[in-house]
mmCIF file of C-alpha atoms in Angstrom:
data_model
loop_
_atom_site.group_PDB
_atom_site.id
_atom_site.type_symbol
_atom_site.label_atom_id
_atom_site.label_comp_id
_atom_site.label_asym_id
_atom_site.label_seq_id
_atom_site.Cartn_x
_atom_site.Cartn_y
_atom_site.Cartn_z
ATOM 1 C CA MET A 1 0.000 0.000 0.000
ATOM 2 C CA ASN A 2 2.835 2.396 0.850
ATOM 3 C CA ASP A 3 4.472 1.686 -2.515
ATOM 4 C CA LEU A 4 1.204 2.482 -4.299
ATOM 5 C CA LEU A 5 0.772 5.754 -2.409
ATOM 6 C CA HIS A 6 4.379 6.669 -3.201
ATOM 7 C CA LEU A 7 3.743 6.052 -6.904
ATOM 8 C CA LEU A 8 0.504 8.060 -6.876
ATOM 9 C CA LYS A 9 2.370 11.020 -5.408
ATOM 10 C CA GLN A 10 4.575 10.957 -8.511
ATOM 11 C CA GLY A 11 1.574 10.982 -10.875
ATOM 12 C CA ASN A 12 0.954 13.846 -13.276
ATOM 13 C CA LYS A 13 -0.519 16.631 -11.113
ATOM 14 C CA SER A 14 -2.224 18.475 -13.953
ATOM 15 C CA SER A 15 -4.082 15.260 -14.901
ATOM 16 C CA LEU A 16 -5.400 14.829 -11.369
ATOM 17 C CA LEU A 17 -6.436 18.477 -11.118
ATOM 18 C CA ALA A 18 -8.127 18.284 -14.520
ATOM 19 C CA ALA A 19 -9.992 15.110 -13.515
ATOM 20 C CA VAL A 20 -11.368 16.683 -10.338
ATOM 21 C CA VAL A 21 -12.306 19.975 -12.004
ATOM 22 C CA ASN A 22 -13.961 18.258 -14.975
ATOM 23 C CA ALA A 23 -15.941 15.939 -12.703
ATOM 24 C CA ILE A 24 -17.345 18.981 -10.875
ATOM 25 C CA ILE A 25 -18.041 20.750 -14.175
ATOM 26 C CA ALA A 26 -19.770 17.661 -15.628
ATOM 27 C CA ILE A 27 -22.123 17.512 -12.634
ATOM 28 C CA ILE A 28 -22.966 21.217 -12.939
ATOM 29 C CA LYS A 29 -23.486 21.029 -16.714
ATOM 30 C CA GLY A 30 -25.527 17.839 -16.416
ATOM 31 C CA ALA A 31 -27.847 19.512 -13.911
ATOM 32 C CA ALA A 32 -28.213 22.533 -16.213
ATOM 33 C CA PHE A 33 -29.032 20.268 -19.186
ATOM 34 C CA PHE A 34 -31.616 18.387 -17.088
ATOM 35 C CA PHE A 35 -33.448 21.584 -16.210
ATOM 36 C CA THR A 36 -33.108 23.454 -19.542
ATOM 37 C CA GLY A 37 -32.768 20.753 -22.236
ATOM 38 C CA ASN A 38 -30.079 22.836 -23.985
ATOM 39 C CA VAL A 39 -28.337 20.584 -26.528
ATOM 40 C CA ALA A 40 -25.099 22.608 -26.501
ATOM 41 C CA MET A 41 -25.047 22.023 -22.761
ATOM 42 C CA PHE A 42 -25.478 18.292 -23.431
ATOM 43 C CA ALA A 43 -22.388 18.327 -25.665
ATOM 44 C CA GLU A 44 -20.438 20.157 -23.000
ATOM 45 C CA THR A 45 -21.627 17.660 -20.354
ATOM 46 C CA MET A 46 -20.412 14.756 -22.491
ATOM 47 C CA HIS A 47 -17.140 16.529 -23.102
ATOM 48 C CA SER A 48 -16.482 17.233 -19.416
ATOM 49 C CA LEU A 49 -17.577 13.731 -18.380
ATOM 50 C CA GLY A 50 -15.236 12.130 -20.905
ATOM 51 C CA ASP A 51 -12.386 14.433 -19.893
ATOM 52 C CA ALA A 52 -12.860 13.656 -16.191
ATOM 53 C CA ALA A 53 -12.809 9.892 -16.775
ATOM 54 C CA ASN A 54 -9.817 9.695 -19.073
ATOM 55 C CA GLN A 55 -7.751 12.290 -17.205
ATOM 56 C CA PHE A 56 -8.187 10.278 -14.019
ATOM 57 C CA PHE A 57 -6.943 7.148 -15.806
ATOM 58 C CA VAL A 58 -4.081 9.148 -17.310
ATOM 59 C CA PHE A 59 -3.092 10.232 -13.792
ATOM 60 C CA ILE A 60 -3.036 6.589 -12.675
ATOM 61 C CA GLY A 61 -1.071 5.596 -15.788
ATOM 62 C CA SER A 62 1.483 8.379 -15.328
ATOM 63 C CA ALA A 63 2.030 7.218 -11.733
ATOM 64 C CA LEU A 64 2.425 3.534 -12.670
ATOM 65 C CA SER A 65 4.861 4.457 -15.464
ATOM 66 C CA LYS A 66 7.338 5.580 -12.791
ATOM 67 C CA LYS A 67 7.469 2.135 -11.196
ATOM 68 C CA ALA A 68 11.043 0.861 -11.070
ATOM 69 C CA PRO A 69 12.071 -2.000 -13.407
ATOM 70 C CA THR A 70 11.630 -5.535 -12.077
ATOM 71 C CA PRO A 71 13.253 -8.858 -13.087
ATOM 72 C CA LYS A 72 10.076 -9.713 -14.990
ATOM 73 C CA PHE A 73 9.913 -6.273 -16.667
ATOM 74 C CA PRO A 74 13.576 -5.215 -16.960
ATOM 75 C CA ASN A 75 12.800 -2.316 -19.322
ATOM 76 C CA GLY A 76 10.541 -0.652 -16.758
ATOM 77 C CA PHE A 77 6.985 0.618 -17.101
ATOM 78 C CA GLY A 78 7.565 3.915 -18.926
ATOM 79 C CA ARG A 79 5.261 3.048 -21.828
ATOM 80 C CA VAL A 80 2.298 2.372 -19.527
ATOM 81 C CA VAL A 81 1.372 6.059 -19.787
ATOM 82 C CA ASN A 82 1.218 5.739 -23.597
ATOM 83 C CA LEU A 83 -1.058 2.705 -23.339
ATOM 84 C CA VAL A 84 -3.339 4.487 -20.860
ATOM 85 C CA CYS A 85 -3.520 7.559 -23.101
ATOM 86 C CA LEU A 86 -4.550 5.284 -25.988
ATOM 87 C CA GLY A 87 -7.399 3.942 -23.870
ATOM 88 C CA ALA A 88 -8.311 7.439 -22.683
ATOM 89 C CA VAL A 89 -8.806 8.827 -26.170
ATOM 90 C CA MET A 90 -11.260 6.014 -26.896
ATOM 91 C CA VAL A 91 -13.484 7.456 -24.165
ATOM 92 C CA VAL A 92 -13.187 10.887 -25.788
ATOM 93 C CA ALA A 93 -14.077 9.364 -29.169
ATOM 94 C CA ILE A 94 -17.329 7.921 -27.782
ATOM 95 C CA MET A 95 -18.261 11.256 -26.207
ATOM 96 C CA SER A 96 -17.379 13.019 -29.472
ATOM 97 C CA TYR A 97 -19.759 10.787 -31.403
ATOM 98 C CA GLU A 98 -22.564 11.439 -28.922
ATOM 99 C CA ALA A 99 -22.043 15.210 -29.120
ATOM 100 C CA ILE A 100 -22.106 15.190 -32.940
ATOM 101 C CA LYS A 101 -25.140 12.898 -33.092
ATOM 102 C CA GLU A 102 -27.146 14.968 -30.620
ATOM 103 C CA GLY A 103 -26.107 18.175 -32.378
ATOM 104 C CA TRP A 104 -27.226 16.849 -35.765
ATOM 105 C CA HIS A 105 -30.548 15.786 -34.299
ATOM 106 C CA HIS A 106 -31.075 19.296 -32.916
ATOM 107 C CA VAL A 107 -30.175 20.917 -36.263
ATOM 108 C CA MET A 108 -32.743 18.739 -38.015
ATOM 109 C CA ASN A 109 -35.357 19.205 -35.293
ATOM 110 C CA PRO A 110 -34.585 22.472 -33.471
ATOM 111 C CA VAL A 111 -36.337 22.945 -30.153
ATOM 112 C CA GLU A 112 -36.341 26.132 -28.104
ATOM 113 C CA THR A 113 -34.695 25.755 -24.698
ATOM 114 C CA THR A 114 -35.284 27.683 -21.500
ATOM 115 C CA GLY A 115 -33.124 28.840 -18.609
ATOM 116 C CA LEU A 116 -30.970 31.458 -20.342
ATOM 117 C CA LEU A 117 -29.372 32.693 -17.121
ATOM 118 C CA ILE A 118 -28.734 29.157 -15.886
ATOM 119 C CA ASN A 119 -27.053 28.146 -19.148
ATOM 120 C CA LEU A 120 -24.915 31.265 -19.404
ATOM 121 C CA SER A 121 -23.878 31.127 -15.744
ATOM 122 C CA VAL A 122 -22.909 27.467 -15.915
ATOM 123 C CA LEU A 123 -21.053 27.829 -19.213
ATOM 124 C CA GLY A 124 -19.233 30.945 -18.007
ATOM 125 C CA LEU A 125 -18.148 29.302 -14.752
ATOM 126 C CA ALA A 126 -17.151 26.068 -16.494
ATOM 127 C CA THR A 127 -15.114 27.920 -19.117
ATOM 128 C CA LEU A 128 -13.211 29.825 -16.431
ATOM 129 C CA LEU A 129 -12.476 26.602 -14.549
ATOM 130 C CA GLU A 130 -11.332 24.857 -17.747
ATOM 131 C CA PHE A 131 -9.072 27.795 -18.574
ATOM 132 C CA SER A 132 -7.533 27.666 -15.078
ATOM 133 C CA VAL A 133 -6.626 24.000 -15.658
ATOM 134 C CA LEU A 134 -5.264 24.946 -19.080
ATOM 135 C CA LEU A 135 -2.999 27.533 -17.458
ATOM 136 C CA LYS A 136 -1.849 24.899 -14.939
ATOM 137 C CA ALA A 137 -0.961 22.508 -17.772
ATOM 138 C CA SER A 138 0.851 25.347 -19.596
ATOM 139 C CA ARG A 139 2.891 26.120 -16.495
ATOM 140 C CA GLU A 140 3.792 22.441 -16.128
ATOM 141 C CA ILE A 141 4.930 22.250 -19.759
ATOM 142 C CA MET A 142 7.218 25.234 -19.273
ATOM 143 C CA HIS A 143 8.465 23.888 -15.927
ATOM 144 C CA ASP A 144 9.463 20.596 -17.579
ATOM 145 C CA LEU A 145 11.473 22.617 -20.094
ATOM 146 C CA GLY A 146 13.254 24.541 -17.343
ATOM 147 C CA SER A 147 11.344 27.788 -17.833
ATOM 148 C CA ASP A 148 9.773 29.811 -15.021
ATOM 149 C CA LYS A 149 7.074 31.364 -17.214
ATOM 150 C CA LYS A 150 3.603 31.474 -15.710
ATOM 151 C CA GLY A 151 0.095 32.608 -16.605
ATOM 152 C CA LEU A 152 -0.583 33.887 -20.106
ATOM 153 C CA ALA A 153 3.129 33.951 -20.956
ATOM 154 C CA ALA A 154 3.365 30.194 -20.280
ATOM 155 C CA PHE A 155 0.130 29.611 -22.195
ATOM 156 C CA ALA A 156 1.448 31.437 -25.284
ATOM 157 C CA SER A 157 4.785 29.588 -25.192
ATOM 158 C CA SER A 158 3.155 26.175 -24.695
ATOM 159 C CA PHE A 159 1.977 25.957 -28.301
ATOM 160 C CA SER A 160 5.499 26.073 -29.737
ATOM 161 C CA ASN A 161 6.811 23.643 -27.089
ATOM 162 C CA LEU A 162 3.880 21.223 -27.026
ATOM 163 C CA LYS A 163 5.737 18.496 -28.927
ATOM 164 C CA ARG A 164 8.310 18.317 -26.097
ATOM 165 C CA ALA A 165 5.688 18.019 -23.337
ATOM 166 C CA LYS A 166 5.096 14.817 -21.376
ATOM 167 C CA PRO A 167 2.328 12.614 -22.870
ATOM 168 C CA ALA A 168 -0.040 13.108 -19.912
ATOM 169 C CA THR A 169 0.484 16.875 -19.762
ATOM 170 C CA LYS A 170 0.021 17.181 -23.517
ATOM 171 C CA LEU A 171 -3.284 15.304 -23.330
ATOM 172 C CA VAL A 172 -4.545 17.583 -20.532
ATOM 173 C CA PHE A 173 -3.458 20.698 -22.425
ATOM 174 C CA MET A 174 -5.165 19.706 -25.670
ATOM 175 C CA GLU A 175 -8.368 18.498 -24.007
ATOM 176 C CA ASP A 176 -8.765 21.604 -21.883
ATOM 177 C CA LEU A 177 -7.922 23.854 -24.824
ATOM 178 C CA VAL A 178 -10.790 22.257 -26.741
ATOM 179 C CA ALA A 179 -12.981 22.443 -23.617
ATOM 180 C CA THR A 180 -12.288 26.169 -23.207
ATOM 181 C CA ILE A 181 -12.986 26.901 -26.872
ATOM 182 C CA GLY A 182 -16.062 24.659 -26.720
ATOM 183 C CA GLY A 183 -17.392 26.534 -23.702
ATOM 184 C CA ILE A 184 -17.035 29.841 -25.535
ATOM 185 C CA LEU A 185 -18.787 28.393 -28.626
ATOM 186 C CA ALA A 186 -21.633 27.011 -26.515
ATOM 187 C CA PHE A 187 -21.985 30.390 -24.746
ATOM 188 C CA ILE A 188 -22.250 32.193 -28.094
ATOM 189 C CA ALA A 189 -24.706 29.579 -29.427
ATOM 190 C CA VAL A 190 -27.031 30.059 -26.445
ATOM 191 C CA LEU A 191 -27.030 33.830 -26.986
ATOM 192 C CA LEU A 192 -27.716 33.455 -30.734
ATOM 193 C CA ALA A 193 -30.557 31.005 -30.183
ATOM 194 C CA HIS A 194 -32.198 33.225 -27.581
ATOM 195 C CA PHE A 195 -31.875 36.664 -29.190
ATOM 196 C CA THR A 196 -32.076 35.806 -32.919
ATOM 197 C CA GLY A 197 -34.325 32.745 -32.882
ATOM 198 C CA PHE A 198 -31.688 30.734 -34.766
ATOM 199 C CA LEU A 199 -32.319 27.584 -32.732
ATOM 200 C CA ALA A 200 -30.021 25.416 -34.858
ATOM 201 C CA ALA A 201 -27.033 27.382 -33.495
ATOM 202 C CA GLU A 202 -26.939 25.166 -30.407
ATOM 203 C CA GLY A 203 -26.857 22.018 -32.525
ATOM 204 C CA ILE A 204 -24.144 23.432 -34.767
ATOM 205 C CA ALA A 205 -22.072 24.327 -31.697
ATOM 206 C CA SER A 206 -22.509 20.785 -30.388
ATOM 207 C CA MET A 207 -21.266 19.333 -33.680
ATOM 208 C CA ILE A 208 -18.252 21.664 -33.781
ATOM 209 C CA ILE A 209 -17.357 20.704 -30.221
ATOM 210 C CA GLY A 210 -17.613 17.021 -31.160
ATOM 211 C CA LEU A 211 -15.392 17.506 -34.216
ATOM 212 C CA MET A 212 -12.755 19.320 -32.150
ATOM 213 C CA MET A 213 -12.802 16.417 -29.712
ATOM 214 C CA PHE A 214 -12.240 14.012 -32.630
ATOM 215 C CA PHE A 215 -9.209 16.104 -33.655
ATOM 216 C CA VAL A 216 -7.742 15.590 -30.171
ATOM 217 C CA VAL A 217 -8.520 11.864 -30.445
ATOM 218 C CA GLY A 218 -6.655 11.536 -33.733
ATOM 219 C CA LYS A 219 -3.586 13.530 -32.705
ATOM 220 C CA ILE A 220 -3.180 11.981 -29.247
ATOM 221 C CA PHE A 221 -3.850 8.464 -30.574
ATOM 222 C CA LEU A 222 -1.133 8.691 -33.226
ATOM 223 C CA GLU A 223 1.441 10.187 -30.871
ATOM 224 C CA ASN A 224 0.864 7.626 -28.126
ATOM 225 C CA ALA A 225 0.739 4.756 -30.620
ATOM 226 C CA ARG A 226 4.248 5.751 -31.716
ATOM 227 C CA GLY A 227 5.290 6.021 -28.072
ATOM 228 C CA ALA A 228 3.872 2.587 -27.221
ATOM 229 C CA ILE A 229 5.763 1.009 -30.125
ATOM 230 C CA GLY A 230 8.971 2.885 -29.336
ATOM 231 C CA GLU A 231 9.739 6.242 -30.964
ATOM 232 C CA THR A 232 13.153 7.842 -31.410
ATOM 233 C CA ASP A 233 13.764 11.282 -29.917
ATOM 234 C CA GLU A 234 15.705 12.778 -32.827
ATOM 235 C CA GLU A 235 16.662 16.011 -31.078
ATOM 236 C CA MET A 236 18.081 14.271 -28.016
ATOM 237 C CA LEU A 237 19.749 11.630 -30.220
ATOM 238 C CA ASN A 238 21.748 14.302 -32.028
ATOM 239 C CA HIS A 239 22.540 16.062 -28.767
ATOM 240 C CA ILE A 240 23.909 12.903 -27.118
ATOM 241 C CA ALA A 241 25.808 11.930 -30.268
ATOM 242 C CA PHE A 242 27.478 15.345 -30.182
ATOM 243 C CA LEU A 243 28.396 14.923 -26.496
ATOM 244 C CA VAL A 244 29.897 11.460 -27.088
ATOM 245 C CA ALA A 245 31.778 12.608 -30.185
ATOM 246 C CA GLU A 246 33.287 15.494 -28.183
ATOM 247 C CA ASP A 247 35.023 13.095 -25.784
ATOM 248 C CA PRO A 248 38.744 13.071 -26.725
ATOM 249 C CA ASP A 249 39.037 9.296 -26.218
ATOM 250 C CA ILE A 250 36.158 8.389 -28.554
ATOM 251 C CA LYS A 251 37.453 7.654 -32.050
ATOM 252 C CA ASP A 252 34.113 6.952 -33.746
ATOM 253 C CA ILE A 253 30.466 6.121 -33.026
ATOM 254 C CA GLN A 254 28.879 2.977 -34.415
ATOM 255 C CA LYS A 255 25.375 3.512 -33.062
ATOM 256 C CA VAL A 256 23.280 5.886 -30.963
ATOM 257 C CA GLU A 257 19.678 5.129 -30.057
ATOM 258 C CA VAL A 258 17.401 7.306 -27.911
ATOM 259 C CA LEU A 259 13.973 5.747 -27.399
ATOM 260 C CA LYS A 260 11.071 7.390 -25.614
ATOM 261 C CA GLU A 261 9.796 5.280 -22.738
ATOM 262 C CA GLY A 262 6.733 7.278 -21.705
ATOM 263 C CA GLU A 263 8.083 10.344 -19.916
ATOM 264 C CA PHE A 264 11.647 8.974 -19.905
ATOM 265 C CA LEU A 265 14.402 8.249 -22.405
ATOM 266 C CA HIS A 266 16.406 5.038 -22.927
ATOM 267 C CA VAL A 267 19.841 5.611 -24.461
ATOM 268 C CA GLU A 268 22.126 3.063 -26.103
ATOM 269 C CA VAL A 269 25.563 3.944 -27.458
ATOM 270 C CA VAL A 270 28.189 1.836 -29.237
ATOM 271 C CA ALA A 271 31.474 3.732 -29.609
ATOM 272 C CA GLU A 272 34.955 2.928 -30.937
ATOM 273 C CA VAL A 273 38.101 3.453 -28.847
ATOM 274 C CA ASP A 274 41.852 2.951 -29.241
ATOM 275 C CA PRO A 275 42.439 -0.841 -29.101
ATOM 276 C CA THR A 276 45.787 -0.364 -27.350
ATOM 277 C CA LYS A 277 44.158 1.076 -24.215
ATOM 278 C CA THR A 278 43.688 -1.062 -21.122
ATOM 279 C CA VAL A 279 40.333 -2.309 -19.869
ATOM 280 C CA ALA A 280 40.618 -0.006 -16.857
ATOM 281 C CA PHE A 281 41.175 3.001 -19.123
ATOM 282 C CA VAL A 282 38.146 2.130 -21.261
ATOM 283 C CA ASP A 283 36.086 1.578 -18.109
ATOM 284 C CA ASP A 284 36.957 5.122 -17.016
ATOM 285 C CA ILE A 285 35.680 6.387 -20.381
ATOM 286 C CA ARG A 286 32.451 4.500 -19.867
ATOM 287 C CA ASP A 287 31.963 5.922 -16.355
ATOM 288 C CA ARG A 288 32.620 9.430 -17.642
ATOM 289 C CA LEU A 289 30.134 9.114 -20.506
ATOM 290 C CA MET A 290 27.540 7.384 -18.333
ATOM 291 C CA LEU A 291 27.631 10.221 -15.813
ATOM 292 C CA LEU A 292 27.301 12.809 -18.585
ATOM 293 C CA ILE A 293 24.443 11.057 -20.406
ATOM 294 C CA LEU A 294 22.428 10.353 -17.252
ATOM 295 C CA LYS A 295 22.570 14.078 -16.430
ATOM 296 C CA GLN A 296 20.616 14.893 -19.584
ATOM 297 C CA LYS A 297 16.991 15.814 -19.012
ATOM 298 C CA GLY A 298 14.627 12.861 -19.172
ATOM 299 C CA VAL A 299 17.314 10.161 -19.500
ATOM 300 C CA ARG A 300 16.545 7.343 -17.090
ATOM 301 C CA GLU A 301 18.683 4.499 -18.432
ATOM 302 C CA ALA A 302 21.807 4.244 -20.584
ATOM 303 C CA ILE A 303 23.757 1.347 -22.044
ATOM 304 C CA ILE A 304 27.275 2.092 -23.327
ATOM 305 C CA SER A 305 29.459 -0.474 -25.065
ATOM 306 C CA PHE A 306 32.728 -0.262 -26.977
ATOM 307 C CA ASP A 307 34.475 -1.739 -29.982
ATOM 308 C CA GLU A 308 38.008 -1.280 -31.290
ATOM 309 C CA ASP A 309 38.663 1.579 -33.674
ATOM 310 C CA ASP A 310 38.882 0.339 -37.256
ATOM 311 C CA GLY A 311 40.250 3.605 -38.625
ATOM 312 C CA ILE A 312 37.152 4.215 -40.769
ATOM 313 C CA LYS A 313 34.734 7.005 -39.863
ATOM 314 C CA THR A 314 31.229 5.529 -39.945
ATOM 315 C CA TRP A 315 29.093 7.845 -37.800
ATOM 316 C CA LYS A 316 27.141 10.372 -39.810
ATOM 317 C CA GLY A 317 24.107 10.623 -37.492
ATOM 318 C CA SER A 318 20.521 11.218 -38.564
ATOM 319 C CA ASN A 319 21.449 14.848 -39.293
ATOM 320 C CA PRO A 320 24.623 16.275 -40.835
ATOM 321 C CA PRO A 321 27.384 17.419 -38.394
ATOM 322 C CA GLU A 322 26.564 21.116 -38.837
ATOM 323 C CA LYS A 323 22.931 20.404 -37.860
ATOM 324 C CA ILE A 324 24.039 18.451 -34.778
ATOM 325 C CA LYS A 325 26.205 21.402 -33.689
ATOM 326 C CA GLU A 326 23.271 23.733 -34.272
ATOM 327 C CA ILE A 327 20.917 21.664 -32.076
ATOM 328 C CA SER A 328 23.257 20.632 -29.262
ATOM 329 C CA PRO A 329 23.966 24.029 -27.678
ATOM 330 C CA LYS A 330 20.224 24.455 -27.124
ATOM 331 C CA LEU A 331 20.212 21.506 -24.716
ATOM 332 C CA PRO A 332 21.936 21.559 -21.317
ATOM 333 C CA LYS A 333 25.048 19.501 -20.694
ATOM 334 C CA LYS A 334 24.470 19.432 -16.932
#
């Protein structure tokens, strides 16, 4: 039990916060839909309910992914978070379908809804809460990158750095971005339906919200499918190759692999050294490189092996040398 609690404490905090907030929002929106029958509110209820469920599972998955390797699972549990995210987006897909279906039904058979103040109050409150979670996820993305940006500054910078975010944080960011935009759309749709008589506006808003949710499903599914299979981190690969090549005792590099294991990186290096050096000397090289590589952000495990130098330069990397030198200074050595 203590081990489980310790793991849960390491879970993705933004996922847990998002799950709690969305559960509260889903209850509030569901009550508003029950009393008013507003179809845009129904779409928002489905959205928040789906978000609450999958973000809770993502929190659990992110915690379990930090479990230490065991003899039965020597490679660790890093990819568990990718598998959980794959399951989570299936929940979002179901909710997306329901939102689109209900929206289409309302467009074909528009019905006037009541409770303008209730709908607007609930949507306004929910949108503010969703945006607060979005800001939290933005701050976490920037924190993971070593930046101290907060608030709107972190939010603006998160878009350009989203690809480097942890899988769980990225899912929370994208879902709550769609939720915030969806809340604004639903708010506008309620106003249009009430003041212009264009009742189909609520159904159209519901369909747009559903389609945005499907976009999140597609993007998150593809990214986590690659992560579950084992995806190379090209930027870190070139950075580590540059660091290894800089070592004065490394003659050549036969192979560098940097695989994403959930939120962590697994590094494998095969380098060539002077065959006249002693085993003790080569072991010192290994210790030096191991210490350097394990200091890199996100690297959890490294395997370094050596071969004798054959006098032929074979390492070209996935990018040309000038590109490696361009990328490497952007990443910290310590």
